[in-house]
Amino acid sequence: MLLRLLLRATRKKRRKTQERPIQVPARPTPVPSTTRPAPPRRPVPAATQSVSIETPTSPLIGKCWVIDGDTIQIGKVRLRLAGIDAPELEHPWGKRAKWQLVQLCKGQSITAKLEPDLSYDRLVATCFLPDGRDLSAEMVKSGMALDWKKFSGGKYSHLEPEGVRKKHWKAAARQRGDMRTFEK
């Protein structure tokens, strides 16, 4: 009985929507112009758009929040560590990289020397601990980040532990299912 009532209620709703006439908006009549129309604008890729970010005065000093293995935030300014590439959080080593950076920065005031580059709407900076150690160098030494030669010019390549690139690649391949893990 209840099922029949529900079916009737839905049928009535369908009939009501079918009875409504469809209204088509009238098209405006084109006005002839003597000037030439502007060419259509092509969309600009997000990576090449100019982004207006308020650049704080350099150096930026303060306690930081760690976002991931190569991104920190001092105040309201999000910074990417210059010259390195750490795994993203979804990568098997991503959370380890983040927590390594948390351990380095925990309770310390970070000094960031800003660079003129932008990376995905983040300012790029070389960041230092109070004792003068470079955060990027420390992350590469620990094996939680890789030297990004394109942007660092090979500044941190001598600090990479042997086989670290292969370790990161294998972990990502296993996660994607591209490589079998062999048990001993």
mmCIF file of C-alpha atoms in Angstrom:
data_model
loop_
_atom_site.group_PDB
_atom_site.id
_atom_site.type_symbol
_atom_site.label_atom_id
_atom_site.label_comp_id
_atom_site.label_asym_id
_atom_site.label_seq_id
_atom_site.Cartn_x
_atom_site.Cartn_y
_atom_site.Cartn_z
ATOM 1 C CA MET A 1 0.000 0.000 0.000
ATOM 2 C CA LEU A 2 2.760 2.414 0.980
ATOM 3 C CA LEU A 3 4.658 1.514 -2.161
ATOM 4 C CA ARG A 4 1.642 2.378 -4.347
ATOM 5 C CA LEU A 5 1.302 5.782 -2.688
ATOM 6 C CA LEU A 6 4.959 6.548 -3.319
ATOM 7 C CA LEU A 7 4.692 5.499 -6.958
ATOM 8 C CA ARG A 8 1.606 7.682 -7.495
ATOM 9 C CA ALA A 9 3.326 10.663 -5.880
ATOM 10 C CA THR A 10 6.318 10.357 -8.205
ATOM 11 C CA ARG A 11 4.077 9.922 -11.273
ATOM 12 C CA LYS A 12 2.173 13.113 -10.489
ATOM 13 C CA LYS A 13 5.429 15.048 -10.199
ATOM 14 C CA ARG A 14 6.578 13.770 -13.564
ATOM 15 C CA ARG A 15 3.323 14.785 -15.242
ATOM 16 C CA LYS A 16 3.507 18.281 -13.806
ATOM 17 C CA THR A 17 7.015 18.814 -15.147
ATOM 18 C CA GLN A 18 6.006 17.515 -18.586
ATOM 19 C CA GLU A 19 3.057 19.918 -18.859
ATOM 20 C CA ARG A 20 5.192 23.040 -18.518
ATOM 21 C CA PRO A 21 5.990 24.708 -21.829
ATOM 22 C CA ILE A 22 9.669 25.169 -22.547
ATOM 23 C CA GLN A 23 10.615 28.815 -22.847
ATOM 24 C CA VAL A 24 13.387 29.683 -25.238
ATOM 25 C CA PRO A 25 14.971 33.100 -24.736
ATOM 26 C CA ALA A 26 14.811 35.362 -27.764
ATOM 27 C CA ARG A 27 18.079 36.049 -29.517
ATOM 28 C CA PRO A 28 19.149 39.652 -29.765
ATOM 29 C CA THR A 29 19.387 40.952 -33.300
ATOM 30 C CA PRO A 30 22.970 41.531 -34.378
ATOM 31 C CA VAL A 31 24.008 45.136 -34.812
ATOM 32 C CA PRO A 32 26.348 45.779 -37.730
ATOM 33 C CA SER A 33 29.567 47.397 -36.623
ATOM 34 C CA THR A 34 32.133 49.315 -38.559
ATOM 35 C CA THR A 35 34.984 48.358 -36.268
ATOM 36 C CA ARG A 36 36.766 45.073 -36.494
ATOM 37 C CA PRO A 37 35.874 42.560 -33.750
ATOM 38 C CA ALA A 38 38.591 41.615 -31.302
ATOM 39 C CA PRO A 39 40.216 38.229 -31.941
ATOM 40 C CA PRO A 40 39.184 35.482 -29.533
ATOM 41 C CA ARG A 41 41.356 35.257 -26.434
ATOM 42 C CA ARG A 42 43.182 32.025 -25.799
ATOM 43 C CA PRO A 43 43.226 30.747 -22.240
ATOM 44 C CA VAL A 44 46.592 31.190 -20.578
ATOM 45 C CA PRO A 45 47.962 28.107 -18.783
ATOM 46 C CA ALA A 46 48.015 28.520 -15.005
ATOM 47 C CA ALA A 47 51.777 27.961 -14.852
ATOM 48 C CA THR A 48 52.477 30.988 -17.070
ATOM 49 C CA GLN A 49 49.973 33.410 -15.571
ATOM 50 C CA SER A 50 51.423 36.246 -13.602
ATOM 51 C CA VAL A 51 50.461 35.944 -9.991
ATOM 52 C CA SER A 52 50.413 38.946 -7.734
ATOM 53 C CA ILE A 53 51.673 37.840 -4.367
ATOM 54 C CA GLU A 54 52.682 40.375 -1.803
ATOM 55 C CA THR A 55 56.390 39.818 -1.382
ATOM 56 C CA PRO A 56 57.501 40.434 2.180
ATOM 57 C CA THR A 57 60.810 42.058 2.847
ATOM 58 C CA SER A 58 63.705 39.646 2.847
ATOM 59 C CA PRO A 59 64.786 37.960 5.072
ATOM 60 C CA LEU A 60 61.645 36.550 6.623
ATOM 61 C CA ILE A 61 62.150 35.318 10.189
ATOM 62 C CA GLY A 62 59.801 33.374 12.443
ATOM 63 C CA LYS A 63 58.399 30.062 13.587
ATOM 64 C CA CYS A 64 57.055 27.925 10.776
ATOM 65 C CA TRP A 65 54.330 25.429 9.983
ATOM 66 C CA VAL A 66 55.412 22.468 7.874
ATOM 67 C CA ILE A 67 53.057 21.777 4.959
ATOM 68 C CA ASP A 68 54.979 18.931 3.299
ATOM 69 C CA GLY A 69 58.576 17.847 2.748
ATOM 70 C CA ASP A 70 59.568 20.953 0.785
ATOM 71 C CA THR A 71 56.994 23.577 1.823
ATOM 72 C CA ILE A 72 56.768 25.627 5.012
ATOM 73 C CA GLN A 73 54.682 28.591 6.070
ATOM 74 C CA ILE A 74 56.007 31.510 8.111
ATOM 75 C CA GLY A 75 53.143 33.720 9.226
ATOM 76 C CA LYS A 76 50.827 33.930 6.232
ATOM 77 C CA VAL A 77 53.597 33.401 3.664
ATOM 78 C CA ARG A 78 53.928 29.956 2.077
ATOM 79 C CA LEU A 79 57.502 29.117 1.041
ATOM 80 C CA ARG A 80 59.009 26.353 -1.070
ATOM 81 C CA LEU A 81 62.504 25.264 -0.088
ATOM 82 C CA ALA A 82 64.878 26.227 -2.893
ATOM 83 C CA GLY A 83 66.708 23.634 -4.968
ATOM 84 C CA ILE A 84 65.143 20.425 -3.656
ATOM 85 C CA ASP A 85 62.242 18.147 -4.447
ATOM 86 C CA ALA A 86 60.643 16.127 -1.663
ATOM 87 C CA PRO A 87 58.002 13.449 -2.221
ATOM 88 C CA GLU A 88 54.377 14.590 -2.090
ATOM 89 C CA LEU A 89 52.264 13.428 0.848
ATOM 90 C CA GLU A 90 50.588 10.712 -1.280
ATOM 91 C CA HIS A 91 54.001 9.179 -2.068
ATOM 92 C CA PRO A 92 55.162 6.376 0.262
ATOM 93 C CA TRP A 93 57.998 8.579 1.568
ATOM 94 C CA GLY A 94 55.916 11.782 1.671
ATOM 95 C CA LYS A 95 54.841 11.670 5.305
ATOM 96 C CA ARG A 96 58.333 10.666 6.421
ATOM 97 C CA ALA A 97 59.757 13.659 4.558
ATOM 98 C CA LYS A 98 57.230 15.977 6.203
ATOM 99 C CA TRP A 99 58.017 14.670 9.686
ATOM 100 C CA GLN A 100 61.761 14.929 9.070
ATOM 101 C CA LEU A 101 61.252 18.619 8.273
ATOM 102 C CA VAL A 102 59.028 19.007 11.361
ATOM 103 C CA GLN A 103 61.826 17.557 13.532
ATOM 104 C CA LEU A 104 64.346 19.981 12.030
ATOM 105 C CA CYS A 105 62.130 23.062 12.500
ATOM 106 C CA LYS A 106 60.397 22.176 15.763
ATOM 107 C CA GLY A 107 60.564 25.057 18.251
ATOM 108 C CA GLN A 108 63.090 27.008 16.192
ATOM 109 C CA SER A 109 62.975 30.360 14.466
ATOM 110 C CA ILE A 110 63.587 29.946 10.733
ATOM 111 C CA THR A 111 65.283 32.582 8.569
ATOM 112 C CA ALA A 112 64.162 32.611 4.933
ATOM 113 C CA LYS A 113 66.133 34.406 2.203
ATOM 114 C CA LEU A 114 63.611 34.967 -0.567
ATOM 115 C CA GLU A 115 64.404 34.340 -4.220
ATOM 116 C CA PRO A 116 62.657 36.071 -7.139
ATOM 117 C CA ASP A 117 61.016 32.838 -8.368
ATOM 118 C CA LEU A 118 57.516 31.476 -7.808
ATOM 119 C CA SER A 119 56.632 27.799 -7.670
ATOM 120 C CA TYR A 120 52.927 26.920 -7.803
ATOM 121 C CA ASP A 121 51.913 30.210 -6.155
ATOM 122 C CA ARG A 122 54.543 29.841 -3.439
ATOM 123 C CA LEU A 123 57.563 32.018 -2.914
ATOM 124 C CA VAL A 124 60.875 30.202 -3.196
ATOM 125 C CA ALA A 125 63.369 30.692 -0.381
ATOM 126 C CA THR A 126 66.603 29.347 1.002
ATOM 127 C CA CYS A 127 65.800 28.689 4.654
ATOM 128 C CA PHE A 128 68.211 28.475 7.562
ATOM 129 C CA LEU A 129 68.035 27.187 11.124
ATOM 130 C CA PRO A 130 69.292 29.458 13.952
ATOM 131 C CA ASP A 131 72.650 27.611 13.965
ATOM 132 C CA GLY A 132 73.133 28.452 10.253
ATOM 133 C CA ARG A 133 72.314 25.052 8.733
ATOM 134 C CA ASP A 134 70.467 25.110 5.390
ATOM 135 C CA LEU A 135 67.109 23.290 5.621
ATOM 136 C CA SER A 136 67.361 22.112 2.005
ATOM 137 C CA ALA A 137 70.808 20.624 2.621
ATOM 138 C CA GLU A 138 69.605 18.871 5.782
ATOM 139 C CA MET A 139 66.633 17.339 3.959
ATOM 140 C CA VAL A 140 68.872 16.063 1.140
ATOM 141 C CA LYS A 141 71.428 14.664 3.636
ATOM 142 C CA SER A 142 68.683 12.734 5.417
ATOM 143 C CA GLY A 143 67.562 11.167 2.119
ATOM 144 C CA MET A 144 64.056 12.605 2.425
ATOM 145 C CA ALA A 145 64.491 15.030 -0.490
ATOM 146 C CA LEU A 146 66.402 15.043 -3.756
ATOM 147 C CA ASP A 147 68.623 17.714 -5.245
ATOM 148 C CA TRP A 148 66.674 19.421 -8.043
ATOM 149 C CA LYS A 149 69.597 20.202 -10.341
ATOM 150 C CA LYS A 150 67.484 22.283 -12.713
ATOM 151 C CA PHE A 151 66.949 24.872 -9.971
ATOM 152 C CA SER A 152 69.870 24.318 -7.595
ATOM 153 C CA GLY A 153 72.589 23.972 -10.209
ATOM 154 C CA GLY A 154 73.732 20.789 -8.438
ATOM 155 C CA LYS A 155 74.348 22.620 -5.149
ATOM 156 C CA TYR A 156 73.069 19.698 -3.038
ATOM 157 C CA SER A 157 73.918 16.705 -5.277
ATOM 158 C CA HIS A 158 77.047 15.788 -3.299
ATOM 159 C CA LEU A 159 74.897 15.465 -0.147
ATOM 160 C CA GLU A 160 72.528 12.811 -1.541
ATOM 161 C CA PRO A 161 73.014 9.386 0.060
ATOM 162 C CA GLU A 162 73.900 6.651 -2.415
ATOM 163 C CA GLY A 163 70.869 4.977 -3.986
ATOM 164 C CA VAL A 164 68.305 7.446 -2.632
ATOM 165 C CA ARG A 165 66.827 8.245 -6.052
ATOM 166 C CA LYS A 166 66.298 4.546 -6.732
ATOM 167 C CA LYS A 167 64.722 4.119 -3.282
ATOM 168 C CA HIS A 168 62.169 6.863 -3.988
ATOM 169 C CA TRP A 169 61.461 5.517 -7.482
ATOM 170 C CA LYS A 170 60.940 1.936 -6.253
ATOM 171 C CA ALA A 171 58.566 3.036 -3.493
ATOM 172 C CA ALA A 172 56.452 5.018 -5.958
ATOM 173 C CA ALA A 173 56.431 2.132 -8.455
ATOM 174 C CA ARG A 174 55.294 -0.327 -5.773
ATOM 175 C CA GLN A 175 52.509 2.014 -4.694
ATOM 176 C CA ARG A 176 51.250 2.332 -8.283
ATOM 177 C CA GLY A 177 51.474 -1.433 -8.745
ATOM 178 C CA ASP A 178 54.072 -1.149 -11.513
ATOM 179 C CA MET A 179 56.588 -3.367 -9.760
ATOM 180 C CA ARG A 180 56.267 -6.609 -7.849
ATOM 181 C CA THR A 181 57.781 -6.889 -4.412
ATOM 182 C CA PHE A 182 59.828 -10.026 -4.007
ATOM 183 C CA GLU A 183 59.753 -11.828 -0.690
ATOM 184 C CA LYS A 184 62.791 -13.682 0.628
#
